[in-house]
Tab-separated table of C-alpha atoms in Angstrom:
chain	number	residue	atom	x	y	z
A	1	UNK	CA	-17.240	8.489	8.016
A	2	UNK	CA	-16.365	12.386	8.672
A	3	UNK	CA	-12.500	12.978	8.364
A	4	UNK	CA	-11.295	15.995	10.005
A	5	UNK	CA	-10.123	18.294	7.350
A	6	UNK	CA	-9.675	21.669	9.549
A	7	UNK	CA	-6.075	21.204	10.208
A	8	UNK	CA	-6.089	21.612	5.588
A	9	UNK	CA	-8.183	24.533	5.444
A	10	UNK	CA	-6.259	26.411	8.551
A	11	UNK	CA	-4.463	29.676	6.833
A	12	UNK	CA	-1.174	29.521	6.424
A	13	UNK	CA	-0.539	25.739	6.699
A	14	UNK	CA	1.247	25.680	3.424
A	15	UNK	CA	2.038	28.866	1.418
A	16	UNK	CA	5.018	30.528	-0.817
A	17	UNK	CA	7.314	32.975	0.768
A	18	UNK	CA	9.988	35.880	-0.905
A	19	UNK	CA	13.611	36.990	0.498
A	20	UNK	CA	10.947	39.470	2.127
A	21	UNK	CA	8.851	37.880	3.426
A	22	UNK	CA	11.243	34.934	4.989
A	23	UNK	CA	11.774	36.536	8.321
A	24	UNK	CA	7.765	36.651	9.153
A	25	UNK	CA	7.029	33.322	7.600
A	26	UNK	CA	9.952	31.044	8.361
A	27	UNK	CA	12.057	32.952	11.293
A	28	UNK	CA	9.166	34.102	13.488
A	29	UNK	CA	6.644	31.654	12.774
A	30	UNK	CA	8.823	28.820	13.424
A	31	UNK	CA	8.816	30.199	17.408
A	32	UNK	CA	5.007	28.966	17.556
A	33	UNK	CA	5.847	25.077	15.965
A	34	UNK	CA	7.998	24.053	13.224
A	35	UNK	CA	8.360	24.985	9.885
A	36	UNK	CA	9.285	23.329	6.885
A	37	UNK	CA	11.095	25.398	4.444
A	38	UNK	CA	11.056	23.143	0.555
A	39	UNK	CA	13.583	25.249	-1.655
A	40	UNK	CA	11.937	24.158	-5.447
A	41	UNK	CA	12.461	25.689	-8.996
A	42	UNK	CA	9.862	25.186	-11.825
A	43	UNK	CA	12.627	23.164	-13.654
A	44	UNK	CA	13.270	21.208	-11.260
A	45	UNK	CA	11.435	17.421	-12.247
A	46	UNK	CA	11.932	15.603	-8.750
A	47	UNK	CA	10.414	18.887	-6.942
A	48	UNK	CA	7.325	18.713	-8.768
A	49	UNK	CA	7.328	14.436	-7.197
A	50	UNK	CA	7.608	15.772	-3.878
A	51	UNK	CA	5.337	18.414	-3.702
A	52	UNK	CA	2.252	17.218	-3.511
A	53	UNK	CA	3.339	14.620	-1.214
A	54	UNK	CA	5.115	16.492	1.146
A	55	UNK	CA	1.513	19.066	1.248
A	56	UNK	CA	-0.180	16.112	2.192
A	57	UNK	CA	1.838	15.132	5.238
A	58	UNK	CA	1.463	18.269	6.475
A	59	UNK	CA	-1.956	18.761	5.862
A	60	UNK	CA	-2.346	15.125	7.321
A	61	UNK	CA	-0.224	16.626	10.346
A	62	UNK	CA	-2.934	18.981	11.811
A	63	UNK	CA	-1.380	22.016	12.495
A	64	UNK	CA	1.399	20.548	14.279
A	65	UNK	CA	3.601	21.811	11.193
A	66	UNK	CA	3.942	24.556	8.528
A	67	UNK	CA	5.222	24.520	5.067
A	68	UNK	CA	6.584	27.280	2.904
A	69	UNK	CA	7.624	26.685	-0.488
A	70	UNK	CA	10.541	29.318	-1.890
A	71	UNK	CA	10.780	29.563	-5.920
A	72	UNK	CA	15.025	29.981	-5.942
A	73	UNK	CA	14.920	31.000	-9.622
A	74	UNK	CA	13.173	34.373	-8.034
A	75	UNK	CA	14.269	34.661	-4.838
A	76	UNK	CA	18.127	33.184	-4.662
A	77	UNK	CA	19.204	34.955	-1.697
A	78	UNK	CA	18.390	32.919	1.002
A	79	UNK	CA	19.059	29.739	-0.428
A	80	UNK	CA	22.570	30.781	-1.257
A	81	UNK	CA	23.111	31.967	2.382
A	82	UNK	CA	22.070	28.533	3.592
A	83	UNK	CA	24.468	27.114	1.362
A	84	UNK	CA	21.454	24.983	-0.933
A	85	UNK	CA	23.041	23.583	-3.794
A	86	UNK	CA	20.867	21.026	-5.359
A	87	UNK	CA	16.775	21.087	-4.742
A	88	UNK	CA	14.239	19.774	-3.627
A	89	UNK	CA	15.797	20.974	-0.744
A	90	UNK	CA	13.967	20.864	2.403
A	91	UNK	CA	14.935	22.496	6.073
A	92	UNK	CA	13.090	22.179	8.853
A	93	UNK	CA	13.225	25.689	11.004
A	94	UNK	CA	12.547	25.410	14.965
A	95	UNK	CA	12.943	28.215	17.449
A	96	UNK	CA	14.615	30.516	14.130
A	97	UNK	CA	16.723	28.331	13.827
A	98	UNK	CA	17.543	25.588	10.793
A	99	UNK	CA	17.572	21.983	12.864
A	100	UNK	CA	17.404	18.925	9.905
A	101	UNK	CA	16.727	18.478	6.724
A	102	UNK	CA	16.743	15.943	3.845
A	103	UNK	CA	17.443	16.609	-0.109
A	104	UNK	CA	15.945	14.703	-2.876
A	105	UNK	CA	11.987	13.457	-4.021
A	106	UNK	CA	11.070	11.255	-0.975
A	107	UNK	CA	8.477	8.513	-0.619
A	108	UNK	CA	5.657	9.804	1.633
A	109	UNK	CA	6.410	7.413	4.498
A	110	UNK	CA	9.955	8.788	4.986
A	111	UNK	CA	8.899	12.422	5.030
A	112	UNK	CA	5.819	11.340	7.708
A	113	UNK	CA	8.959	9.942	9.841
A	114	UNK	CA	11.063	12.993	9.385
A	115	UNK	CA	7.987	15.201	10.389
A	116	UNK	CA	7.428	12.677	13.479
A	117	UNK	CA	10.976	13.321	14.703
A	118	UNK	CA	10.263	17.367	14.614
A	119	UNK	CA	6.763	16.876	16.651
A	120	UNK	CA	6.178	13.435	17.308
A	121	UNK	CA	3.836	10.717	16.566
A	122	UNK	CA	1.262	12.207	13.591
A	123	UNK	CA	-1.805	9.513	13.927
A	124	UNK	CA	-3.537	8.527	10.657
A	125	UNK	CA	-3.947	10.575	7.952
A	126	UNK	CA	-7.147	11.072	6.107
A	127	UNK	CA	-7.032	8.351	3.707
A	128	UNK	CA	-5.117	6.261	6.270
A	129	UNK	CA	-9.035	6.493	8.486
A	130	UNK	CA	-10.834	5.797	5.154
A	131	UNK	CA	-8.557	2.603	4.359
A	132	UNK	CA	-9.149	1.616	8.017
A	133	UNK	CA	-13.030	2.119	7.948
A	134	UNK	CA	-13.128	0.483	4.701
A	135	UNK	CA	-11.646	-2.668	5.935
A	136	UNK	CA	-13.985	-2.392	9.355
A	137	UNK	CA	-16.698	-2.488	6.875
A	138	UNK	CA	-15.475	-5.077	4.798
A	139	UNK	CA	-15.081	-7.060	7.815
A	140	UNK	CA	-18.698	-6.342	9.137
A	141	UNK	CA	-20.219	-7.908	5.681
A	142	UNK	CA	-20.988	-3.667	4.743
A	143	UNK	CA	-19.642	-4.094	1.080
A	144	UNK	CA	-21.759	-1.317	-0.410
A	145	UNK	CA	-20.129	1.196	2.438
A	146	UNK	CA	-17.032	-0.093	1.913
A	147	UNK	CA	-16.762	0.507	-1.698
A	148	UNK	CA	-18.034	4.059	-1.287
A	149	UNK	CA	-15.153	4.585	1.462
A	150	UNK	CA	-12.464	2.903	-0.853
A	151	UNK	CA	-13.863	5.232	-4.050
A	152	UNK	CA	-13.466	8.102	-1.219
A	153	UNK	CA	-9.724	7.046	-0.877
A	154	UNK	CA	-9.516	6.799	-4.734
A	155	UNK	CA	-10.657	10.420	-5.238
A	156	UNK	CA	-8.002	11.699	-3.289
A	157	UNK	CA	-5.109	9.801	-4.586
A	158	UNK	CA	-5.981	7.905	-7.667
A	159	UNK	CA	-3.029	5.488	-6.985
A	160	UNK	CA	-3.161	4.845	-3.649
A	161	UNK	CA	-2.729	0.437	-4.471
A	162	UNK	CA	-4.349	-0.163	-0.720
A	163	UNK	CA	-7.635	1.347	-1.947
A	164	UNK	CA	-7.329	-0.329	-4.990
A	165	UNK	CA	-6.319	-3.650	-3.941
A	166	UNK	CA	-9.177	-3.517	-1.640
A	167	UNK	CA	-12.140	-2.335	-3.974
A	168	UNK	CA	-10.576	-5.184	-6.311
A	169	UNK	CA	-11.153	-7.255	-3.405
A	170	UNK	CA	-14.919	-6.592	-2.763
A	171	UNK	CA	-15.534	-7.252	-6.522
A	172	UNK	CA	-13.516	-10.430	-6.890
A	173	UNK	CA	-15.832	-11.519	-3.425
A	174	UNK	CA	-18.747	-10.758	-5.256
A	175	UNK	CA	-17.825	-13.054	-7.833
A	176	UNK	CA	-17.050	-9.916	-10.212
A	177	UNK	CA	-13.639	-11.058	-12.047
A	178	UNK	CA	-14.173	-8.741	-14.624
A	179	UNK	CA	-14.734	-5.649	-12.269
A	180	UNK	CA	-11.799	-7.276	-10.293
A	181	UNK	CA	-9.894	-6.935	-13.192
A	182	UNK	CA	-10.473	-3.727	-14.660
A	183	UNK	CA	-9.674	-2.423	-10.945
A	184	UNK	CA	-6.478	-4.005	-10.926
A	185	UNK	CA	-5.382	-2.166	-14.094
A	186	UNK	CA	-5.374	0.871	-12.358
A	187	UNK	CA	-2.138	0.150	-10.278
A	188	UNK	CA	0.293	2.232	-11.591
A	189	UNK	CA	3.118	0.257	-13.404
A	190	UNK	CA	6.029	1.485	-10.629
A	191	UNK	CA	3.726	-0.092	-8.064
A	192	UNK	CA	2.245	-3.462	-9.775
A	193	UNK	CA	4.708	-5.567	-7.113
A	194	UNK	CA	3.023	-4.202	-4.257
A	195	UNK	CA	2.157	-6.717	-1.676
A	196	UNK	CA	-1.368	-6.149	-1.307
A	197	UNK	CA	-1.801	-5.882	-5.091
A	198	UNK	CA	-0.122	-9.372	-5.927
A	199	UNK	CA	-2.560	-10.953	-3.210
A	200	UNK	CA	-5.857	-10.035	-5.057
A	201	UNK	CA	-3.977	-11.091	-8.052
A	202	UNK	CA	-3.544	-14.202	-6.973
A	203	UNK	CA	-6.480	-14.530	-5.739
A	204	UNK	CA	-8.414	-13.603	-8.944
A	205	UNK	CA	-6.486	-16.110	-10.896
A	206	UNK	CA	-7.195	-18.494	-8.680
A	207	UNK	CA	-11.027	-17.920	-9.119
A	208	UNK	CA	-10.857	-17.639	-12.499
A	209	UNK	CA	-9.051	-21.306	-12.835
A	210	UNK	CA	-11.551	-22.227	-10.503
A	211	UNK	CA	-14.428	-20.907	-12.346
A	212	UNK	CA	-13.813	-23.342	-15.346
A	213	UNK	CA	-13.534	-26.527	-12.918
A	214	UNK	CA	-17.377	-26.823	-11.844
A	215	UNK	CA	-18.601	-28.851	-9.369
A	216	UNK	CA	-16.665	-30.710	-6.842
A	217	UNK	CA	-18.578	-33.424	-6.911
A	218	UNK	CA	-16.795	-35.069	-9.992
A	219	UNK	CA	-13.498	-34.122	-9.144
A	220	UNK	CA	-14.336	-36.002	-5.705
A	221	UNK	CA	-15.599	-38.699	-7.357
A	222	UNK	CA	-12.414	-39.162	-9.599
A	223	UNK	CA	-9.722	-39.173	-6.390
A	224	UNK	CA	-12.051	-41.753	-4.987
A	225	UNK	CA	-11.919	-43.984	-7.814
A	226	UNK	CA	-8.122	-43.233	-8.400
A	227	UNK	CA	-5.505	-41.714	-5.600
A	228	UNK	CA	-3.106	-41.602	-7.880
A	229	UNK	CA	-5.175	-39.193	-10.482
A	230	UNK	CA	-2.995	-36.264	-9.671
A	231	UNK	CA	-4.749	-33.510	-12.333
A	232	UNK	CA	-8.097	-34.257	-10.463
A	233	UNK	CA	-6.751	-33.925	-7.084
A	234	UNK	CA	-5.032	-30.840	-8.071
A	235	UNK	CA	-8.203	-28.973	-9.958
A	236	UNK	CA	-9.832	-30.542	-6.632
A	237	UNK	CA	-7.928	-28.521	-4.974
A	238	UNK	CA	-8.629	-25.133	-6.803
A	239	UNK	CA	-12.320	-25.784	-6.266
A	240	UNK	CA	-12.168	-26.068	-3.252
A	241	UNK	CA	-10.161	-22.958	-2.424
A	242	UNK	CA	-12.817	-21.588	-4.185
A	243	UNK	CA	-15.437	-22.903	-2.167
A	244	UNK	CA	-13.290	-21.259	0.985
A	245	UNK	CA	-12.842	-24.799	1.787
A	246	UNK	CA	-8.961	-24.047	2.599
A	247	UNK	CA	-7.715	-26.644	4.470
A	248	UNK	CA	-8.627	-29.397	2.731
A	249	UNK	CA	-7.345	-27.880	-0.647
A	250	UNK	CA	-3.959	-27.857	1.239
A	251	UNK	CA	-4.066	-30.876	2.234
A	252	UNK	CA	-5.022	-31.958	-1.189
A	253	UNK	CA	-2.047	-30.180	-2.715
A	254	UNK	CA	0.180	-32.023	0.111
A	255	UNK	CA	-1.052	-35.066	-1.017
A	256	UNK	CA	0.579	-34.625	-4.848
A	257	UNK	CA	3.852	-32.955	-3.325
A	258	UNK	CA	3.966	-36.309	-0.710
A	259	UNK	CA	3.354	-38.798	-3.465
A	260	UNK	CA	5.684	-37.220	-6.286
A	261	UNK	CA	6.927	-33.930	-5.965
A	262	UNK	CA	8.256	-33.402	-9.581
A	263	UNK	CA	5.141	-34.203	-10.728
A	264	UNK	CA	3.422	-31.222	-13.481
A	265	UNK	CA	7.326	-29.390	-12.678
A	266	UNK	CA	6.479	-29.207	-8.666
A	267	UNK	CA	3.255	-27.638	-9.986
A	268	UNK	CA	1.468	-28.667	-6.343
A	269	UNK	CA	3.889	-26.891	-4.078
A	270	UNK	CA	4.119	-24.257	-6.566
A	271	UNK	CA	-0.318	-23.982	-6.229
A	272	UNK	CA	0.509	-24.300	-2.630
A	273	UNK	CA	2.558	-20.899	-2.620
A	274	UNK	CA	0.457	-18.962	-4.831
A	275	UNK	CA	-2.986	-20.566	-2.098
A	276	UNK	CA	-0.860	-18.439	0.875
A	277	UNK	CA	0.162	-15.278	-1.543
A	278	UNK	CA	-3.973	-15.233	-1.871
A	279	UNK	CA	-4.701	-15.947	1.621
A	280	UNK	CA	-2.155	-13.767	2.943
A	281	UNK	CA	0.901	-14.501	5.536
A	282	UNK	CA	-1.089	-14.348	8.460
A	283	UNK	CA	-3.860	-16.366	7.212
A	284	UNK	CA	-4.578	-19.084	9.490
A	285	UNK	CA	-4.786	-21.540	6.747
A	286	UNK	CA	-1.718	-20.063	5.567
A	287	UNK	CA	0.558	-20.668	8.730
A	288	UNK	CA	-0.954	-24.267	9.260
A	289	UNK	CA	-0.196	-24.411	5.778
A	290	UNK	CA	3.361	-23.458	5.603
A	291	UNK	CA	4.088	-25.959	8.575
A	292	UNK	CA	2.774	-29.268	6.591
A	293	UNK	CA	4.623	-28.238	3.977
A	294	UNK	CA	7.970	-27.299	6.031
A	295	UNK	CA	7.406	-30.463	7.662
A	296	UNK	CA	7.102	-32.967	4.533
A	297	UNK	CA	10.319	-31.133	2.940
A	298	UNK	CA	12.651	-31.269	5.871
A	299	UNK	CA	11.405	-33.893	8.077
């Protein structure tokens, strides 16, 4: 897939201006579209956070926005006349004139929505398309071209934990736990509780109890032969989750939680839970799901 990288390349999208130079950078350009104006100082530890985010959203903008970058350790002139007193610092200039602004490291959805309010709604970004055309392939059984469009994602931003989560994914569907795993270890620490992170989580320890339960043909065999044998219903369960046989591992785990719900410290309904983290919330096996189990606890 081709991602449109002109609007990154176009001169003058993002560049460093002086007290001199402010006028024709900032002032005059700002009559054509909007211009972002991100007051930094070398010292300055949250500047050097929002940087490179911040020259991503308005690469990822197209043209639609500029950004100049002023040093205030060597040029202090302007800031002081616009009154900037801690940094980052950024003002957004429209017409030559200072409209909004914001102060502080922010995450990169916040500064895409305060870019959106200056020129409206931005589209995808690059790796926004890759993530999308990833999961299109995924989707389409494509798991080679998938992986090459996640590892795309990856090379731009090495933490990006959709990319991640997904490539995970595609390994842990191959039946790859241990390329699942070492995957997984590249979410950065800050970003481990993700939502899409702790899904493939789940789901890989789900395989890998699964992996040491065999066949289901025994496990059948022993809930036959005894109802009440809740271990074997409950590893019956996990292999069958395994075996994408969904439903009836729900109904399994329904089963325990009907007949004695402290049983193994509510380990069923606590299995049940970690089946529709896997699955996902709008799994279809996780909504029917959620309403057996609503229904047996409040009924």
């Amino acid at each position: 897939m081709l991602v449109n990288t002109e609007a990154a390349e176009k001169p003058g999208l993002i560049k460093d201006t002086t007290t001199q130079g402010f006028r024709q950078d900032v002032i005059a350009e700002s009559m054509n579209q909007p211009v972002l104006v991100d007051f930094w100082a070398p010292w300055c530890g949250p500047c050097k956070q929002l940087t490179p985010v911040i020259e991503k959203v308005v690469k990822e903008a197209r043209g639609k926005v500029r950004l100049v970058k002023m040093n205030i350790d060597d040029f202090p002139e302007i800031p002081g006349q616009l009154g900037i007193q801690s940094i980052p610092a950024v003002i957004a200039f429209k017409q030559g004139q200072p409209i909004d602004g914001f102060m502080g490291a922010q995450p990169e959805s916040q500064i895409k929505a305060f870019i959106e309010k200056l020129v409206g709604k931005l589209g995808p970004g690059a790796t926004e398309e890759l993530i999308a055309a990833a999961k299109a392939a995924t989707e389409a059984g494509d798991a080679a071209g998938a992986s090459e469009l996640y590892a795309g994602v990856l090379e731009l931003e090495p933490e990006n934990v959709a990319a991640i989560a997904g490539l995970a994914r595609l390994h842990l569907d191959m039946g790859d736990l241990e390329g699942a795993t070492g995957i997984l270890a590249m979410v950065p620490e800050a970003k481990a509780a993700d939502p899409t992170v702790a899904a493939v989580r789940a789901a890989l320890e789900l395989a890998e109890q699964a992996a040491a339960l065999g066949d289901t043909g025994e496990l059948e065999a022993k809930v036959a032969a005894d109802p009440k044998d809740h271990q074997a219903r409950f590893d019956l369960a996990l292999a069958l989750n395994a075996r994408e046989r969904r439903e009836e591992a729900v109904d399994h785990l329904i089963a325990i939680i009907k007949a004695d719900r402290t049983w193994n410290d509510d380990g069923a309904r606590k299995q049940l839970l970690q089946f529709f983290e896997a699955w996902g919330p709008m799994d279809e096996h996780s909504m029917a799901g959620r309403r057996k189990l609503s229904t047996l606890l409040f009924s």
